[in-house]
PDB file of C-alpha atoms and ligand atoms in Angstrom:
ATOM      1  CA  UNK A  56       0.000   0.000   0.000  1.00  0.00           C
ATOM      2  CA  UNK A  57       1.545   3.499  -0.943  1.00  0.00           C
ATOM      3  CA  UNK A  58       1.119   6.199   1.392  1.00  0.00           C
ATOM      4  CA  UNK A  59       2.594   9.806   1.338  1.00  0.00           C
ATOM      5  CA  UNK A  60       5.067  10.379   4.616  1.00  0.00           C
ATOM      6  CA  UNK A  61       6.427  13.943   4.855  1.00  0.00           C
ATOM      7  CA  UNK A  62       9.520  13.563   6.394  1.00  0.00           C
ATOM      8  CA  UNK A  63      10.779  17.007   8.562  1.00  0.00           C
ATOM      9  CA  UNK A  64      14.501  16.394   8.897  1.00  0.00           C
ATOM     10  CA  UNK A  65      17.381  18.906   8.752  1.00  0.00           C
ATOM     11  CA  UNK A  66      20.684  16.671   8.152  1.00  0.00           C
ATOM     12  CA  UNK A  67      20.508  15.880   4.244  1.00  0.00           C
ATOM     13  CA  UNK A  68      22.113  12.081   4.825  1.00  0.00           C
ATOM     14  CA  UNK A  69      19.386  11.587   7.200  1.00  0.00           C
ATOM     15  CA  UNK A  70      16.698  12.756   4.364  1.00  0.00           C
ATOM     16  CA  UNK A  71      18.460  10.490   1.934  1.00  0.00           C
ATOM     17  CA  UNK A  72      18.369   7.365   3.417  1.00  0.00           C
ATOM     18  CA  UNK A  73      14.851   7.257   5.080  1.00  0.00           C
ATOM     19  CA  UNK A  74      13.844   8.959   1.576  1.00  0.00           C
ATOM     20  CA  UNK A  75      15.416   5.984  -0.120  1.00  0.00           C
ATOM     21  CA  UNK A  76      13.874   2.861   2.238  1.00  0.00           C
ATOM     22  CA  UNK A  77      10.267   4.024   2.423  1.00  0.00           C
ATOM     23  CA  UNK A  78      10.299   4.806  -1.472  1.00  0.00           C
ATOM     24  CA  UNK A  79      12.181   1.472  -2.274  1.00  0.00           C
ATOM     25  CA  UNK A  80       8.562   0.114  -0.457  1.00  0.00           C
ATOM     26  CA  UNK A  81       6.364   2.144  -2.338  1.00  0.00           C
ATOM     27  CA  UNK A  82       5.824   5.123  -0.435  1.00  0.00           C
ATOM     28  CA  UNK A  83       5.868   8.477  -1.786  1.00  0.00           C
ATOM     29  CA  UNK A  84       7.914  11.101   0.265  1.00  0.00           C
ATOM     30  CA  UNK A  85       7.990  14.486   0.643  1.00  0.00           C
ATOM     31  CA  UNK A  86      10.835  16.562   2.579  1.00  0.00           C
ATOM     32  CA  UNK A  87      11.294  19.244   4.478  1.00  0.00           C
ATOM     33  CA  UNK A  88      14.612  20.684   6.039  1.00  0.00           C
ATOM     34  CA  UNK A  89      12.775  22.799   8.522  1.00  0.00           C
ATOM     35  CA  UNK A  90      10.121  23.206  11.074  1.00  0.00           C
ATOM     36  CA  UNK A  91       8.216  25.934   9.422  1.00  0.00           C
ATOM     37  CA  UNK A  92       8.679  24.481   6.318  1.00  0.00           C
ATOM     38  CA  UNK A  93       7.726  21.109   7.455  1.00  0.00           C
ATOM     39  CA  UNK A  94       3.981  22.983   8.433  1.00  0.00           C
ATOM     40  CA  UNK A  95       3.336  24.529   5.669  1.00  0.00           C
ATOM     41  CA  UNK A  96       3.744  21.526   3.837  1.00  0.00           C
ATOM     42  CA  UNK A  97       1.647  19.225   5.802  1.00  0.00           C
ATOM     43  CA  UNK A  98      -1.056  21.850   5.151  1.00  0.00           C
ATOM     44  CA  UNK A  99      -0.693  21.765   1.531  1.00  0.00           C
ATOM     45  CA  UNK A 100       0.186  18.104   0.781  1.00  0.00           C
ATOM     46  CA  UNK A 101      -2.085  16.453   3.985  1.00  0.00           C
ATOM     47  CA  UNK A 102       0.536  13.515   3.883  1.00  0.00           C
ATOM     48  CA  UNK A 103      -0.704  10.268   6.111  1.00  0.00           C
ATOM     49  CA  UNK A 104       1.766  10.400   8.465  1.00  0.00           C
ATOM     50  CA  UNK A 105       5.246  12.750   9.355  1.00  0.00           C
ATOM     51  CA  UNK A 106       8.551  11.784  10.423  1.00  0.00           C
ATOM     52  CA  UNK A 107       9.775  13.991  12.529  1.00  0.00           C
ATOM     53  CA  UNK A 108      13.233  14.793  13.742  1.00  0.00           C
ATOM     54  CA  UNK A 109      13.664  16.572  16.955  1.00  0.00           C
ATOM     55  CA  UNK A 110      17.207  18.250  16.809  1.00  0.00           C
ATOM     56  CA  UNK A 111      16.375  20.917  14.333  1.00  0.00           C
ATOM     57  CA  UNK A 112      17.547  24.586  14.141  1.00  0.00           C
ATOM     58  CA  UNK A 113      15.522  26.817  15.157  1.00  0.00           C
ATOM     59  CA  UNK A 114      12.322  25.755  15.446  1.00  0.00           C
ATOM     60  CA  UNK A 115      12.759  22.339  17.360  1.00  0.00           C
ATOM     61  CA  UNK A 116      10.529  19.153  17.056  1.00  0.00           C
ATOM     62  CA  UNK A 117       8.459  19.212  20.519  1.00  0.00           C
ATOM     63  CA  UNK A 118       7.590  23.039  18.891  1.00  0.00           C
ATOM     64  CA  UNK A 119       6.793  21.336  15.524  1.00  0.00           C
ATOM     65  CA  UNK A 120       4.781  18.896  16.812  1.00  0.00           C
ATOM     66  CA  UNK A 121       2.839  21.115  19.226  1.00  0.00           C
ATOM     67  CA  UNK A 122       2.014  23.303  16.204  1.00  0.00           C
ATOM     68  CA  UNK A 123       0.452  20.812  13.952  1.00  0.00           C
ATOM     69  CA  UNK A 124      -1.665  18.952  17.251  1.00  0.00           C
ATOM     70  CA  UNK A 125      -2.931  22.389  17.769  1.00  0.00           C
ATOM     71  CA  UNK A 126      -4.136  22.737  14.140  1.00  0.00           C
ATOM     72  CA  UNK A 127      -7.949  21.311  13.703  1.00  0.00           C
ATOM     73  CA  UNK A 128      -7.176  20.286   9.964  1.00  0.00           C
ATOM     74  CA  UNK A 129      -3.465  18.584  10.890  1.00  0.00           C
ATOM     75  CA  UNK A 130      -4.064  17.022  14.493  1.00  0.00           C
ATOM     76  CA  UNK A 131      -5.471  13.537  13.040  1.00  0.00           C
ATOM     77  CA  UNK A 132      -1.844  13.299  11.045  1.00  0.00           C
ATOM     78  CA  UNK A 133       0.003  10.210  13.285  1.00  0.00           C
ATOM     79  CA  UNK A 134       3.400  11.753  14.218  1.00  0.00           C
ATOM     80  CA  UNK A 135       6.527   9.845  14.744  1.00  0.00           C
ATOM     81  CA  UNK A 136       9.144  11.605  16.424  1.00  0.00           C
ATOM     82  CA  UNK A 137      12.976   9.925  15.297  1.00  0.00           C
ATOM     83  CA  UNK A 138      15.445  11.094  17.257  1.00  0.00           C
ATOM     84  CA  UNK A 139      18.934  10.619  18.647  1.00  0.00           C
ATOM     85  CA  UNK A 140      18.394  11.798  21.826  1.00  0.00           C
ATOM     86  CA  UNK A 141      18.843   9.224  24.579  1.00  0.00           C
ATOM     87  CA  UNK A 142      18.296  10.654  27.568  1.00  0.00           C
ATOM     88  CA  UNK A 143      15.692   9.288  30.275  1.00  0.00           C
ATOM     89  CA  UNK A 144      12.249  10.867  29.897  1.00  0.00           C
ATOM     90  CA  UNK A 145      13.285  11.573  25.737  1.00  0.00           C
ATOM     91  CA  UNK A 146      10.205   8.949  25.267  1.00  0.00           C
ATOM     92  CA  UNK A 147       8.065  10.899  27.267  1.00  0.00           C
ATOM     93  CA  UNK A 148       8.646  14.493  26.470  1.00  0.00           C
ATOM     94  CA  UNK A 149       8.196  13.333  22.360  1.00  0.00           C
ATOM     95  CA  UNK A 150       4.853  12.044  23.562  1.00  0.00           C
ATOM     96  CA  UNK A 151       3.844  14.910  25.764  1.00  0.00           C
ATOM     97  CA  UNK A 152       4.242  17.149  22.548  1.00  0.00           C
ATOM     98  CA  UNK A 153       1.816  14.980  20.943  1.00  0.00           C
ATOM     99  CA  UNK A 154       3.813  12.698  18.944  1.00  0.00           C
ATOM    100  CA  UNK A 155       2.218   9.210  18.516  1.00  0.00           C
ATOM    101  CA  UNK A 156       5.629   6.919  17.833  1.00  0.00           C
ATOM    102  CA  UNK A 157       9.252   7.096  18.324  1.00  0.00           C
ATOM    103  CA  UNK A 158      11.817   5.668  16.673  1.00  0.00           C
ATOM    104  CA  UNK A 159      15.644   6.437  18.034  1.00  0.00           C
ATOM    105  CA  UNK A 160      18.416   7.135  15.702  1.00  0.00           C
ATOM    106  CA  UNK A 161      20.446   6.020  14.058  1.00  0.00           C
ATOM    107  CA  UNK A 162      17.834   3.973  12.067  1.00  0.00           C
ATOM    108  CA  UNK A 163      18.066   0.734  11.002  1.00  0.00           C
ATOM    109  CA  UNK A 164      17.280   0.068   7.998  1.00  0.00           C
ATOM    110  CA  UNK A 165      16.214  -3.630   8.447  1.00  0.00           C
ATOM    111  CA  UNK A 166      13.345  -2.408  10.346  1.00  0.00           C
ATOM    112  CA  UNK A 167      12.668   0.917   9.730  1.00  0.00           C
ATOM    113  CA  UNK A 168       9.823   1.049   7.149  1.00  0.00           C
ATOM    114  CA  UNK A 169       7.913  -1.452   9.200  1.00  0.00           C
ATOM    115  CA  UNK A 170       8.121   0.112  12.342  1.00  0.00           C
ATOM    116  CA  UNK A 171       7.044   3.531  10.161  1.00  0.00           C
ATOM    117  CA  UNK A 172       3.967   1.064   8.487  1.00  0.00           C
ATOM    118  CA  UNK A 173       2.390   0.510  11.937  1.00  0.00           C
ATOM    119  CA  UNK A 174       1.437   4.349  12.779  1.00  0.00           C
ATOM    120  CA  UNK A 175      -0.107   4.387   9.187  1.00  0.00           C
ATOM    121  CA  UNK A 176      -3.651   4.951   9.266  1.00  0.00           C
ATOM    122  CA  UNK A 177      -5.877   2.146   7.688  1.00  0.00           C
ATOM    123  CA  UNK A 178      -6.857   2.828   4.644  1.00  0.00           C
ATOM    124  CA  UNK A 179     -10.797   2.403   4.129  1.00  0.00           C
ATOM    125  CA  UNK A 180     -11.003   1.690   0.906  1.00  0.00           C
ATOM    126  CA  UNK A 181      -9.341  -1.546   1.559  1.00  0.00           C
ATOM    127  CA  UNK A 182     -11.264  -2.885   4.453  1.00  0.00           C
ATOM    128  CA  UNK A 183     -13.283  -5.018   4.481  1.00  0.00           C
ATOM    129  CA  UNK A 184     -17.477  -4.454   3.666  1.00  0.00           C
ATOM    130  CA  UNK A 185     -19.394  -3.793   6.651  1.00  0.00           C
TER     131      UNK A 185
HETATM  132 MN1   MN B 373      18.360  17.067  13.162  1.00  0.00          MN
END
């Protein structure tokens, strides 16, 4: 099943590789390098779910996040936060921004896109007749 996955991620290896294994299973991606621009283009693309990346410039992740739960139109968008933090209470404070998932860097590419396929939202054209 394709999906569209914005992914909001400032370090352009990081964008390349988790661009690379969600498109090599179908997905279609979209990127953005920055918090701001990671909002406006949820708005205008209303991808399924985002990847998001906590250590950004500026504009950090928990901020991100709290932006888009706040917005009626972007709140029902599942949020994974991926980040390299690994400090006690990381989990937590990802959550308590409104994040649904977590995935800790670096990623691993074995399981990555699966982990990524479980926040996706089912799709109702493809269950089953009531
Ligand atoms: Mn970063």
């Amino acid at each position: 099943m394709t999906s569209t996955i914005l992914l909001i991620e400032d370090n352009a290896q990081n964008r390349y590789l988790t661009k690379f294994l969600l498109e090599h299973r179908g997905h279609r991606v979209l990127l953005a390098d920055s918090g701001p621009r990671g909002i406006a283009l949820a708005s205008a693309a209303m991808p399924s779910l985002i990847l998001l990346d906590i250590q950004l410039p500026g504009m950090d992740g928990h901020a991100v996040a709290r932006v888009l739960k706040a917005d009626p139109q972007l709140r029902g968008i599942p949020i994974i936060a991926v980040t390299s933090y690994a400090m006690v209470g990381d989990r937590e404070k990802c959550f308590a921004s409104g994040a649904e998932g977590y995935i800790e860097k670096p990623i691993d590419p074995d399981t990555f896109v699966d982990e990524v396929e479980r926040y996706l939202p089912a799709r109702p054209d493809l269950d089953p007749a009531p």
